[in-house]
Short mmCIF file of C-alpha atoms and ligand atoms in Angstrom, two decimals:
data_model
loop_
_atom_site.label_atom_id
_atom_site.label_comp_id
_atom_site.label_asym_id
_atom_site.label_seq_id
_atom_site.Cartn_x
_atom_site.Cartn_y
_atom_site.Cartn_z
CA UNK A 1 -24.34 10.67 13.35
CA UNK A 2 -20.86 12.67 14.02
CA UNK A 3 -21.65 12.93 17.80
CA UNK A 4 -22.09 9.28 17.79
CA UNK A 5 -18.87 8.42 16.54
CA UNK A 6 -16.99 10.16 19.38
CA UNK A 7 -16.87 8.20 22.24
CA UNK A 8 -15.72 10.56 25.02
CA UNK A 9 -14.72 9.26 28.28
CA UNK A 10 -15.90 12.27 30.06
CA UNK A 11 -19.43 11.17 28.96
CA UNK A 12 -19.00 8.61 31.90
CA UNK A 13 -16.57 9.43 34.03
CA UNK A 14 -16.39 12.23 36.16
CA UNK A 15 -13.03 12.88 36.40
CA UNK A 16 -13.01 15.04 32.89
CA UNK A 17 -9.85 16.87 33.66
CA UNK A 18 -8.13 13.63 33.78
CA UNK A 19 -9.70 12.24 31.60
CA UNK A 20 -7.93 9.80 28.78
CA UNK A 21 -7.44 11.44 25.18
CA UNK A 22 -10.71 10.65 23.37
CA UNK A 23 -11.34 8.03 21.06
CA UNK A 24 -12.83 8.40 17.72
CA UNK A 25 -14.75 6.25 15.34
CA UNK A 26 -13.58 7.54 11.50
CA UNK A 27 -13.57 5.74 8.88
CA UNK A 28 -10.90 4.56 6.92
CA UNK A 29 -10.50 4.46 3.15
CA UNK A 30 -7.12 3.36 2.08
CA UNK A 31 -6.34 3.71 -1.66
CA UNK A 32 -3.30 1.89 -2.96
CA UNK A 33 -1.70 1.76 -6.48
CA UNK A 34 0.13 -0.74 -8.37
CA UNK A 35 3.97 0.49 -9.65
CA UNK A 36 3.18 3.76 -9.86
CA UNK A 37 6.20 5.93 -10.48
CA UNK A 38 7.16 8.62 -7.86
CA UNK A 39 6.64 11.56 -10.83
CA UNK A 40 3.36 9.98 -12.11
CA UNK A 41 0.98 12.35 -10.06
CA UNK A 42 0.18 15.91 -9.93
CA UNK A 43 1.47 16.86 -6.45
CA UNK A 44 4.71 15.60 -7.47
CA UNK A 45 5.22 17.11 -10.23
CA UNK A 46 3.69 15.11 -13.36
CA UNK A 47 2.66 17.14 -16.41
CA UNK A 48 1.94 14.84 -19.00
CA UNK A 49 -0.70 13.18 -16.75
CA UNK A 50 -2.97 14.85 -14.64
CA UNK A 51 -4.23 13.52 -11.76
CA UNK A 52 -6.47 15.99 -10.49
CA UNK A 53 -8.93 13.81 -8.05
CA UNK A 54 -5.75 11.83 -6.10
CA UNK A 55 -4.08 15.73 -6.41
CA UNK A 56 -7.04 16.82 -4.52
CA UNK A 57 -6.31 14.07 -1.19
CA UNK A 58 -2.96 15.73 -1.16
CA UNK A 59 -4.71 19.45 -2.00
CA UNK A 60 -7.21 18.97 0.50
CA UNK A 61 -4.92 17.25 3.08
CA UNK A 62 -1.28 16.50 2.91
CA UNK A 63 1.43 15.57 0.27
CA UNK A 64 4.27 13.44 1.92
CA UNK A 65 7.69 14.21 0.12
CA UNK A 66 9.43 11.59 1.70
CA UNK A 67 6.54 8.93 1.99
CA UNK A 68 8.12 5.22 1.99
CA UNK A 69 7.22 1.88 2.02
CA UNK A 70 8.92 -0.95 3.37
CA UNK A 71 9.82 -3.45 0.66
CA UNK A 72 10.09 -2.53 -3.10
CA UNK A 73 7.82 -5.22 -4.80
CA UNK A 74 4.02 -5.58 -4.03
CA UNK A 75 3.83 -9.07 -1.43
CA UNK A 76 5.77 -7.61 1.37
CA UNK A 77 5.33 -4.36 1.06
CA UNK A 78 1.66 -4.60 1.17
CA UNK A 79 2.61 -7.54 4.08
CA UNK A 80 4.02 -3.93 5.98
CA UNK A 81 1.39 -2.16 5.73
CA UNK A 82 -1.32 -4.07 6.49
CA UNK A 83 0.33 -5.26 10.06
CA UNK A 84 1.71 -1.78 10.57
CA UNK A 85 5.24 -3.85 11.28
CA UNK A 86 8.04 -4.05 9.32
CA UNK A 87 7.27 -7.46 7.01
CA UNK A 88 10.55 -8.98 7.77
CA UNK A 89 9.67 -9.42 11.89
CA UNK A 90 7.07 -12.39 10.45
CA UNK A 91 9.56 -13.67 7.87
CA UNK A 92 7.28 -12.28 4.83
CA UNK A 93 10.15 -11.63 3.16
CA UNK A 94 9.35 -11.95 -0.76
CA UNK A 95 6.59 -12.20 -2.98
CA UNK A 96 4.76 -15.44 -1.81
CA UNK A 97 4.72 -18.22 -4.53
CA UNK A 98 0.49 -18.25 -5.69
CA UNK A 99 0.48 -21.87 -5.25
CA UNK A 100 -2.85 -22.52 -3.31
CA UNK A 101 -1.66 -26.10 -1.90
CA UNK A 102 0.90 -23.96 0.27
CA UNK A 103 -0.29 -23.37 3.27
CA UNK A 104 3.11 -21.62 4.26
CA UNK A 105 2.88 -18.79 1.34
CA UNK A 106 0.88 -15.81 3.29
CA UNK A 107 0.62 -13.38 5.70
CA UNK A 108 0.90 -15.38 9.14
CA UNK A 109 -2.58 -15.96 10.83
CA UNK A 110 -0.98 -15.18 14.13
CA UNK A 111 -0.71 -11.17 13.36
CA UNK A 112 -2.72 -8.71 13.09
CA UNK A 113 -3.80 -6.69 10.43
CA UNK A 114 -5.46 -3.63 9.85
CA UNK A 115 -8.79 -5.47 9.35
CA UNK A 116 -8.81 -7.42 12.49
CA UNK A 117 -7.51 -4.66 14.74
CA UNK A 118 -10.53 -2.37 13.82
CA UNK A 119 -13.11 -5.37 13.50
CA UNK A 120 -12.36 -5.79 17.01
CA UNK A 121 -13.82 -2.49 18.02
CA UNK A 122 -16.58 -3.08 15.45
CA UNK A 123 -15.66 -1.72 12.47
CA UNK A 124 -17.03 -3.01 9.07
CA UNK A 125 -13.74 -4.21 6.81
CA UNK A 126 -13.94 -4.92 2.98
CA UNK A 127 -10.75 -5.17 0.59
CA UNK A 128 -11.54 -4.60 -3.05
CA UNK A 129 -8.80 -5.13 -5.78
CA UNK A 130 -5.44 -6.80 -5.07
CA UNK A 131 -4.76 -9.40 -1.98
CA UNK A 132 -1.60 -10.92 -3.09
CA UNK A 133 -1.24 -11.97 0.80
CA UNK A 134 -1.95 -15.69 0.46
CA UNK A 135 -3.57 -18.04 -2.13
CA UNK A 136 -4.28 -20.63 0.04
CA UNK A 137 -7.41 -20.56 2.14
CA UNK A 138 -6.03 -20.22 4.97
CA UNK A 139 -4.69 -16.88 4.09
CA UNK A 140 -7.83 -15.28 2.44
CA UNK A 141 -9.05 -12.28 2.94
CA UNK A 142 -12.43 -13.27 5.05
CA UNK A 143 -10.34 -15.43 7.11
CA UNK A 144 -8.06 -12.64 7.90
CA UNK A 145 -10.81 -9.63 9.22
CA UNK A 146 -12.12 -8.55 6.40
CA UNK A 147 -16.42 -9.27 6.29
CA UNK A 148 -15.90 -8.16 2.47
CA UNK A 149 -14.15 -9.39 -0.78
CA UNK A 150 -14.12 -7.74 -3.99
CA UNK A 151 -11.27 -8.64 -6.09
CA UNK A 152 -8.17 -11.35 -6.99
CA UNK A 153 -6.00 -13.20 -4.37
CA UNK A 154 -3.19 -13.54 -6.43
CA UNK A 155 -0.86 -10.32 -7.78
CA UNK A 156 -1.17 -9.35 -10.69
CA UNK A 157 -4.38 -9.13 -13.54
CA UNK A 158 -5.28 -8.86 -16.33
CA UNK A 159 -8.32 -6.05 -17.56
CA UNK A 160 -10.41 -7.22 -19.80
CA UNK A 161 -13.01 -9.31 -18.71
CA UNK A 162 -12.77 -11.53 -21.85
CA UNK A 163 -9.81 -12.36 -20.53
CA UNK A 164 -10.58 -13.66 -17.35
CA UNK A 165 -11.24 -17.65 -17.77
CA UNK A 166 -10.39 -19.78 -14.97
CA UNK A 167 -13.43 -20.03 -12.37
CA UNK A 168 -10.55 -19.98 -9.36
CA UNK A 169 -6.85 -20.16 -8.50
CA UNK A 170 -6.86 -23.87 -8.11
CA UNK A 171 -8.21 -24.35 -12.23
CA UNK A 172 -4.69 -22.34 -13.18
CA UNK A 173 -3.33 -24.89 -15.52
CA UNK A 174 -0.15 -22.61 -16.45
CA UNK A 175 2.30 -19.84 -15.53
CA UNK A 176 0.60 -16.53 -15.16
CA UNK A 177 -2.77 -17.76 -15.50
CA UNK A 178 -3.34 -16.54 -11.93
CA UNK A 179 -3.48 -12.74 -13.92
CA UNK A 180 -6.61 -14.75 -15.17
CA UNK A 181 -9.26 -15.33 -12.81
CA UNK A 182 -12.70 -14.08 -12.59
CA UNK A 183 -13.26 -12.24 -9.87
CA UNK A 184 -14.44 -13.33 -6.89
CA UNK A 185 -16.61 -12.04 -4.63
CA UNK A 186 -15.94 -13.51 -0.92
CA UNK A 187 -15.25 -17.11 -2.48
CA UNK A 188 -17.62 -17.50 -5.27
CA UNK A 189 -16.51 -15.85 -8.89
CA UNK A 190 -18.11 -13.48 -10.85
CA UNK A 191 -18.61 -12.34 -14.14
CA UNK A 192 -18.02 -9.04 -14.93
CA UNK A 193 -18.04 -6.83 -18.14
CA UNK A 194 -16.15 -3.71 -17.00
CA UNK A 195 -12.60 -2.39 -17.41
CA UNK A 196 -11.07 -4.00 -14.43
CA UNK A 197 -10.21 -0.59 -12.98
CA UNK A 198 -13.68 0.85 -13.55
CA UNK A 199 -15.36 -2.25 -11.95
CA UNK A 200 -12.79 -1.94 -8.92
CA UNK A 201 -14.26 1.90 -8.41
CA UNK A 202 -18.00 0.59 -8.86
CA UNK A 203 -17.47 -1.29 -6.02
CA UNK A 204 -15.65 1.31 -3.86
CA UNK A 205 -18.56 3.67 -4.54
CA UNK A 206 -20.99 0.63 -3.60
CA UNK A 207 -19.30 -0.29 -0.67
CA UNK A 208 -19.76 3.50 1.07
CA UNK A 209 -23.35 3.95 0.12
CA UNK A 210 -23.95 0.60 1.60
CA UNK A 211 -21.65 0.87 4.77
CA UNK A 212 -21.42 4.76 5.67
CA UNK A 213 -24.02 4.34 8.43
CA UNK A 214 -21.38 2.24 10.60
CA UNK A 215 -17.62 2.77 10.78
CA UNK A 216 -16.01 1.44 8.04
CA UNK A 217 -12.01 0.04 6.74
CA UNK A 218 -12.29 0.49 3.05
CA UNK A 219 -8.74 -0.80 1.52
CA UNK A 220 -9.44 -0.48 -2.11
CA UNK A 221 -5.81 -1.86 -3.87
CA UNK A 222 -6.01 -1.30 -7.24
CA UNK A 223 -3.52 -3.24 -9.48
CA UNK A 224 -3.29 -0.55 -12.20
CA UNK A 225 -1.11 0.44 -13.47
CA UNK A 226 1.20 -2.59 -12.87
CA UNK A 227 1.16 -4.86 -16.25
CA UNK A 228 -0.64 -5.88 -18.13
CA UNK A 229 -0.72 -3.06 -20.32
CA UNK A 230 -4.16 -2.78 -21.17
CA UNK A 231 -6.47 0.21 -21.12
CA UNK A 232 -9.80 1.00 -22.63
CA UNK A 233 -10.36 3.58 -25.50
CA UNK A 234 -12.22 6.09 -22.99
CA UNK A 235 -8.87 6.71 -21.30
CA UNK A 236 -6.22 6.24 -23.88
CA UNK A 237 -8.60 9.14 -25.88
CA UNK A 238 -7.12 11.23 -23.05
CA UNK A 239 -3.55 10.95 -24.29
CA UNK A 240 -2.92 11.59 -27.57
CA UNK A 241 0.03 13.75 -26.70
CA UNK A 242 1.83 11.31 -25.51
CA UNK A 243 3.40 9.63 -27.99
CA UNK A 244 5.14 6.37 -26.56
CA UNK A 245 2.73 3.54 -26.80
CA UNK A 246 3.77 2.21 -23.36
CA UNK A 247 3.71 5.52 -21.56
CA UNK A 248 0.39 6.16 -23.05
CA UNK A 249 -1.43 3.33 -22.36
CA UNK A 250 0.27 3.53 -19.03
CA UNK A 251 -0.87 7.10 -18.38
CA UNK A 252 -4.51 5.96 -19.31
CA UNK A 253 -4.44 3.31 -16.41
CA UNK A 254 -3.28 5.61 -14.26
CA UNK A 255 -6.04 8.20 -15.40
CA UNK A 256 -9.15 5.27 -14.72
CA UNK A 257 -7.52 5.32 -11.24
CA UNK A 258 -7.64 8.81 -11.19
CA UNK A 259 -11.07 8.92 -12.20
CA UNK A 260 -12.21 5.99 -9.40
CA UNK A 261 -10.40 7.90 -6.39
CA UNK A 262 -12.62 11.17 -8.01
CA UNK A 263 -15.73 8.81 -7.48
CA UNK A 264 -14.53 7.53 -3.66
CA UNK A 265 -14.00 11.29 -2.64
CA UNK A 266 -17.38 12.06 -4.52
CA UNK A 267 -19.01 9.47 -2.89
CA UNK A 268 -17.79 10.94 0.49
CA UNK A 269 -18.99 13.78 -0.03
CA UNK A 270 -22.90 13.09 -0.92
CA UNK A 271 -23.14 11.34 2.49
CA UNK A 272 -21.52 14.54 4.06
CA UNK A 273 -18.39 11.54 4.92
CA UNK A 274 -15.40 14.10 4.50
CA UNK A 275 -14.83 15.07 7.80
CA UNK A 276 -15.68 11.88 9.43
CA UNK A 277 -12.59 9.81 6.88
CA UNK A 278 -9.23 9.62 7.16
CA UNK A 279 -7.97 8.82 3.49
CA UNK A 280 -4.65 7.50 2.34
CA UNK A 281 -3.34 6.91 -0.86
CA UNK A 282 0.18 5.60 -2.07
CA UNK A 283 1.61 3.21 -4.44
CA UNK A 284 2.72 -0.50 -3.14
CA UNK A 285 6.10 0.69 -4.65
CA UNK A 286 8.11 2.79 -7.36
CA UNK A 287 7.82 2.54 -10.63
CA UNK A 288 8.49 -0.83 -12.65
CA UNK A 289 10.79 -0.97 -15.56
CA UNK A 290 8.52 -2.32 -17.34
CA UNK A 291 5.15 -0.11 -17.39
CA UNK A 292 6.42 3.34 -18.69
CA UNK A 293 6.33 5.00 -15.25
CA UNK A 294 8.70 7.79 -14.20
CA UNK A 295 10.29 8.29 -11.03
CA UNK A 296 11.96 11.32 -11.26
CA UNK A 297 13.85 13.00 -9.86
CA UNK A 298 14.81 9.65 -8.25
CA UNK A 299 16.98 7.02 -8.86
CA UNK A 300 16.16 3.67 -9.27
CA UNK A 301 13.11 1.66 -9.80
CA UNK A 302 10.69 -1.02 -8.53
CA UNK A 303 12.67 -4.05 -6.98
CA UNK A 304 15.54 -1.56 -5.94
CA UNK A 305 16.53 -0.05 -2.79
CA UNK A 306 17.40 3.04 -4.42
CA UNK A 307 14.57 6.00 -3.72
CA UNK A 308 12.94 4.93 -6.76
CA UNK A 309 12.20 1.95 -5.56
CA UNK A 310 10.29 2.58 -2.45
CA UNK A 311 9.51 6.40 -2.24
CA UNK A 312 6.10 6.52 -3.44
CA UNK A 313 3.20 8.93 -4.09
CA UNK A 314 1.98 9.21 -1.13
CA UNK A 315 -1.05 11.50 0.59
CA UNK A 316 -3.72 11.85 3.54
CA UNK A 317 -6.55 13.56 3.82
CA UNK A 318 -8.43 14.33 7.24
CA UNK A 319 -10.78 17.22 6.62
CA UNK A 320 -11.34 19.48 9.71
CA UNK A 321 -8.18 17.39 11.31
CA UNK A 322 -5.11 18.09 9.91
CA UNK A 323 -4.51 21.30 7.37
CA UNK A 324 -5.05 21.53 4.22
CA UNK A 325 -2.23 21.80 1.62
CA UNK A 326 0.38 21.09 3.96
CA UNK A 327 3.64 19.71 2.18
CA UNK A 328 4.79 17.53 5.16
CA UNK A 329 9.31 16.76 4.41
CA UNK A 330 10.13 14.64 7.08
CA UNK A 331 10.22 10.99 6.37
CA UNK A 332 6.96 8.81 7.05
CA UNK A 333 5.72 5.48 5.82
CA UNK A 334 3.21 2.93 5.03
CA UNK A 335 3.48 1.67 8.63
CA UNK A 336 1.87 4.54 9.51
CA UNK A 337 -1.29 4.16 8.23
CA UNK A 338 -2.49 1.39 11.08
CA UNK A 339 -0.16 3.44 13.54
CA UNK A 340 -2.15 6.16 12.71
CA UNK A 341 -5.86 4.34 12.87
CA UNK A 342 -5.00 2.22 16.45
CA UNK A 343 -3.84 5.78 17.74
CA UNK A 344 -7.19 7.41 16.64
CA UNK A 345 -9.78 4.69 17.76
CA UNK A 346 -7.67 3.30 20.76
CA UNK A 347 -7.98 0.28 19.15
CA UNK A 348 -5.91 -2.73 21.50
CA UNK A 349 -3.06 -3.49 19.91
CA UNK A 350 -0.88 -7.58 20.99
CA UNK A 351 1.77 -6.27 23.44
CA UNK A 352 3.57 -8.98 21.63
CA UNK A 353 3.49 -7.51 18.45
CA UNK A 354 3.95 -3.51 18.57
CA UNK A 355 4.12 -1.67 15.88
CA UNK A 356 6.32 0.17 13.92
CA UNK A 357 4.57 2.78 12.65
CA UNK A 358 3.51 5.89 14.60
CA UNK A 359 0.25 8.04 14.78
CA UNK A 360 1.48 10.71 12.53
CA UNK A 361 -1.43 13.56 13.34
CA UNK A 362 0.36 15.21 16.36
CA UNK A 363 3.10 15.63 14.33
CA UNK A 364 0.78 17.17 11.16
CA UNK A 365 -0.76 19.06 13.66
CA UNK A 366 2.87 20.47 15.00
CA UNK A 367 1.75 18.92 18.20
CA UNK A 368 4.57 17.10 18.59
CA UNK A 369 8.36 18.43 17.47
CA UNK A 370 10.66 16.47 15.21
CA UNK A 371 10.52 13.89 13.09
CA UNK A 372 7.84 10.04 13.22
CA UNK A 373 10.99 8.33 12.52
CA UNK A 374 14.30 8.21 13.71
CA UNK A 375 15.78 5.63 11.32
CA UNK A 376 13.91 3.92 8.61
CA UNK A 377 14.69 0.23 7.13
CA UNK A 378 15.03 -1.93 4.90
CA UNK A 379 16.11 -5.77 3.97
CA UNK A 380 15.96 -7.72 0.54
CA UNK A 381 16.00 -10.96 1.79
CA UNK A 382 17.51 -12.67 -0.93
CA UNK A 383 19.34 -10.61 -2.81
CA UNK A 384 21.06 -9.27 0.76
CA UNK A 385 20.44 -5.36 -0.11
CA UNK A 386 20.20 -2.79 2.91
CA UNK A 387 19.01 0.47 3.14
CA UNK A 388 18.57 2.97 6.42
CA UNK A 389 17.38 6.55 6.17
CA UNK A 390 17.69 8.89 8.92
CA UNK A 391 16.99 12.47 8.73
CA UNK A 392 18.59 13.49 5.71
CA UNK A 393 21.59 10.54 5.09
CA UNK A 394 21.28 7.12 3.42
CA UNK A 395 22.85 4.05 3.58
CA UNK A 396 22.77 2.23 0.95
CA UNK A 397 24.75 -1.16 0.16
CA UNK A 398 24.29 -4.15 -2.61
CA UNK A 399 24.18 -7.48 -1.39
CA UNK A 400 25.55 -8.79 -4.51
CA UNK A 401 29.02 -6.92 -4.57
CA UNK A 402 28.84 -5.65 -0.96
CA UNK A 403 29.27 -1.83 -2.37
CA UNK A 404 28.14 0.62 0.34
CA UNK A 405 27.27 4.38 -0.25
CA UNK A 406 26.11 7.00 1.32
CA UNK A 407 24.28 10.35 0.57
CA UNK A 408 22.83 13.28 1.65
CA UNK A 409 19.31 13.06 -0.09
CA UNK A 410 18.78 16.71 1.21
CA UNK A 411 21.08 17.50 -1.35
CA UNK A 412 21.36 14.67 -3.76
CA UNK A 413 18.01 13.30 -3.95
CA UNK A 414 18.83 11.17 -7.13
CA UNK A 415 21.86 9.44 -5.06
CA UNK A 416 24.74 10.58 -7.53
CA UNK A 417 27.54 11.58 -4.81
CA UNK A 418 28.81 8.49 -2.71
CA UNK A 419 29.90 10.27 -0.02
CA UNK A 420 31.10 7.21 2.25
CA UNK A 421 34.72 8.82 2.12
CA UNK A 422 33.57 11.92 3.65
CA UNK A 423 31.57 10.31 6.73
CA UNK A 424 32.51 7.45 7.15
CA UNK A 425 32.06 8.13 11.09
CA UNK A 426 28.02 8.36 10.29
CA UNK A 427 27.88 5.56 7.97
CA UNK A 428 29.34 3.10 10.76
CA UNK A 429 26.71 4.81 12.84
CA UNK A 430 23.63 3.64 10.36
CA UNK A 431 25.28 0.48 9.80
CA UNK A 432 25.38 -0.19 13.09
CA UNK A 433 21.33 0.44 13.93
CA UNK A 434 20.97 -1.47 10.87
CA UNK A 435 22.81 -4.80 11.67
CA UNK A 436 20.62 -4.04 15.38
CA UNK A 437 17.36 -3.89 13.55
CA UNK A 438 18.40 -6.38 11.08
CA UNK A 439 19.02 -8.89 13.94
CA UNK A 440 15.41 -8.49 15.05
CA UNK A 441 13.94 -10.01 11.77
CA UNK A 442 12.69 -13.86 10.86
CA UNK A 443 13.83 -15.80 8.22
CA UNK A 444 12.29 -16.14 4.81
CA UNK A 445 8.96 -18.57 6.07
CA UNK A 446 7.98 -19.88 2.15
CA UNK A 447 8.86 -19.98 -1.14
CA UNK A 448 8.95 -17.37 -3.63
CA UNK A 449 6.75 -16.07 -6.47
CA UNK A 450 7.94 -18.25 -9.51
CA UNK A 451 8.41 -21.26 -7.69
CA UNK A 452 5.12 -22.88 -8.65
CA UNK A 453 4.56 -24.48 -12.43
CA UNK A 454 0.88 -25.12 -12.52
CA UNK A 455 1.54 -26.78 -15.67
CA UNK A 456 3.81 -29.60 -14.17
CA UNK A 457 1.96 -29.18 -10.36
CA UNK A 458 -1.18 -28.87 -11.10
CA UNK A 459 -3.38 -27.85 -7.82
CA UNK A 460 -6.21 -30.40 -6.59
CA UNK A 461 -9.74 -29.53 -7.32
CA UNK A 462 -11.44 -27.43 -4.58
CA UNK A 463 -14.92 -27.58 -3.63
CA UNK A 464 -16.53 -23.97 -4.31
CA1 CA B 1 3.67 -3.41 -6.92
#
């Protein structure tokens, strides 16, 4: 089975010695939380909840200090990740409004995303969990790569299965029933009778055991632990020294996540998977406000450009491929995961659409010197904040009141000394690559999250 999956070119072609860097056929299981506060795992530092199955990705492979994504609230960000290019090139610049009449509100048809990049080399796709991507049809998971759908198009849900009511999207008859669906599977719903995060793992675990005989994408998004707050007994039982309510029932969501990315790398394991998987894991952002999350030691919080806001938890694991334990500092990002997987499997990537992010295993391996990224980014469309990272400085400025600041995260990771005064020189530099990149972006393409009142604009009836 592991022979199979490397396709050599010097099996044939003669010319070994000049031969083309192999191409391999892992799989790839990407595991993505919902709000989940920098602190709020193990390898960073939590000690009032342990994490010890995502600690062991990060044990077992790598633990990204400085792991990013590209937008600080769960459409776009997960819009960046899943094209490996920065969200704002395609003008998915908010969270889409989960009207399903819109045929604007998604990720455009026209790019690529993970799914459809390795389906063209014949890899097996399913998403379970989380879409938030596009309500309307045209934007649904099986029309955009993946053969598999387990899970909610909308953003956020509820956990309870008693309180998932309306049969689809289109039934919604007011604001935030969309955290009420049933789950669907492909396009027809389900009932369920699990914890929401418990029946998201099932279906992990049942996707490998079903799939692990051909190369698989496995992009399980779990919504926990973005609200509701809502856990079940088993894992609030785990917590009784935590005395906040919200923290605690917060720390129990993130524990059933815990205990579903135990069952993945389980799973993995019994069909002998480990060294044949590249696994991510990260949150779509930082910790909300509003869940009982902790980012420390940074500033800042979901929907922020502060560090809070979009450094994340963030780990890989490639047994046999990259060491073990390594605590990998220099900056990297969600981008990366696609950079990484085209890299790997030579998969053809548009010429028209390259990415952003890079194949970051030379550099884990210390094949290559320095760091993936010059200069990181980042645009909030509306509200007009900016942020670039490079090497150790930040820029930083507020759309709203134009303030600009500067720091030295290598020595102020919580963003307390504005040192604009002092280098002024190097924030014109950043500024400048910033406006550059900035320049290269698309408007805002549809209308934000909020914008639709199902109760006044009510959606037509859809055939199932
Ligand atoms: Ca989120």
């Amino acid at each position: 089975m592991k022979l199979l999956r490397w396709i050599s070119p010097c099996l044939i072609a003669a010319a070994c010695l000049h031969a083309e860097p192999e191409a391999s056929r892992p799989n790839l299981v990407l595991i993505v939380t919902d709000d989940q506060g920098y602190w709020d795992v193990g390898f960073n530092g939590s000690t009032d909840i342990p994490t010890p199955h995502i600690d062991r990705i990060a044990k077992e492979g790598v633990r990204f200090a400085n792991g990013y994504v590209t937008y600080p609230v769960c459409g776009p960000s997960r819009a960046g990740f899943m094209t490996g290019r920065y969200q704002g090139r395609f003008g998915f610049r908010n969270n889409p409004t989960l009207n399903p009449t819109d045929a604007t509100a998604g990720l455009p048809v026209e790019e690529d995303n993970i799914a459809e990049v390795l389906g063209r080399i014949g890899y097996h796709s399913g998403i379970i969990g989380k879409w938030h991507l596009g309500t309307h049809p045209r934007f649904r998971p099986n029309v955009q790569g993946f053969d598999e759908f387990y899970g909610f198009v909308a953003g956020g849900h509820r956990y309870f299965p008693a309180d998932l009511i309306y049969q689809k999207i289109e039934a919604v008859d007011k604001r935030g029933g969309w955290y009420q669906t049933k789950l669907r599977r492909n396009d027809v719903a389900v009932e369920t009778d699990e914890y929401l995060t418990d029946e998201l793992s099932n279906e992990a675990v049942d996707f490998i055991a079903r799939n692990h005989e051909e190369p698989f994408f496995l992009y399980v998004a779990y919504n926990a632990p973005h609200t509701p707050m809502q856990a079940s007994q088993k894992y609030l039982d785990r917590f009784d020294h935590i005395e906040d309510p919200l923290r605690k029932t917060y720390a129990a969501m993130v524990s059933a996540v815990d205990d579903g990315v135990g069952r993945i790398l389980d799973e993995l394991d019994r069909l002998d998977l480990a060294e044949d998987t590249l696994v991510f894991f990260f949150s779509d952002n930082g910790g909300a406000r509003n869940n009982g999350s902790r980012n420390d030691p940074l500033s800042g919080t979901k929907g922020e450009l502060l560090e809070g806001g979009m450094r994340v938890p963030f780990a890989f694991r490639w047994t046999g491929q990259v060491p073990a334990g390594l605590d990998y500092q220099p900056r990297v990002s969600s981008l990366d995961v696609l950079g990484t997987m085209a890299a790997i499997t030579a998969a053809p990537i548009a010429a028209e659409r390259p990415l952003d992010g890079v194949n970051l295993v030379p550099y884990l391996r210390g094949e290559i010197e320095g760091e993936p990224h010059d200069y990181l980014f980042w645009h909030m469309f509306r509200r007009g904040d900016m942020a670039v990272r490079s090497g150790d400085k930040k820029l930083h400025i507020l759309g709203e009141t134009d303030d600009v600041a500067l720091y030295d995260l290598g020595n102020d990771v919580a963003e307390a000394d504005n040192r604009i005064g002092k280098e002024s020189y190097r924030a014109q530099r950043l500024l400048t690559e910033l406006e550059k990149w900035k320049g290269e972006l698309k408007p805002d393409q549809f209308p934000p999250l909020g914008s639709w009142d199902p109760a006044t604009d009510p959606a037509p009836p859809r055939e199932e």
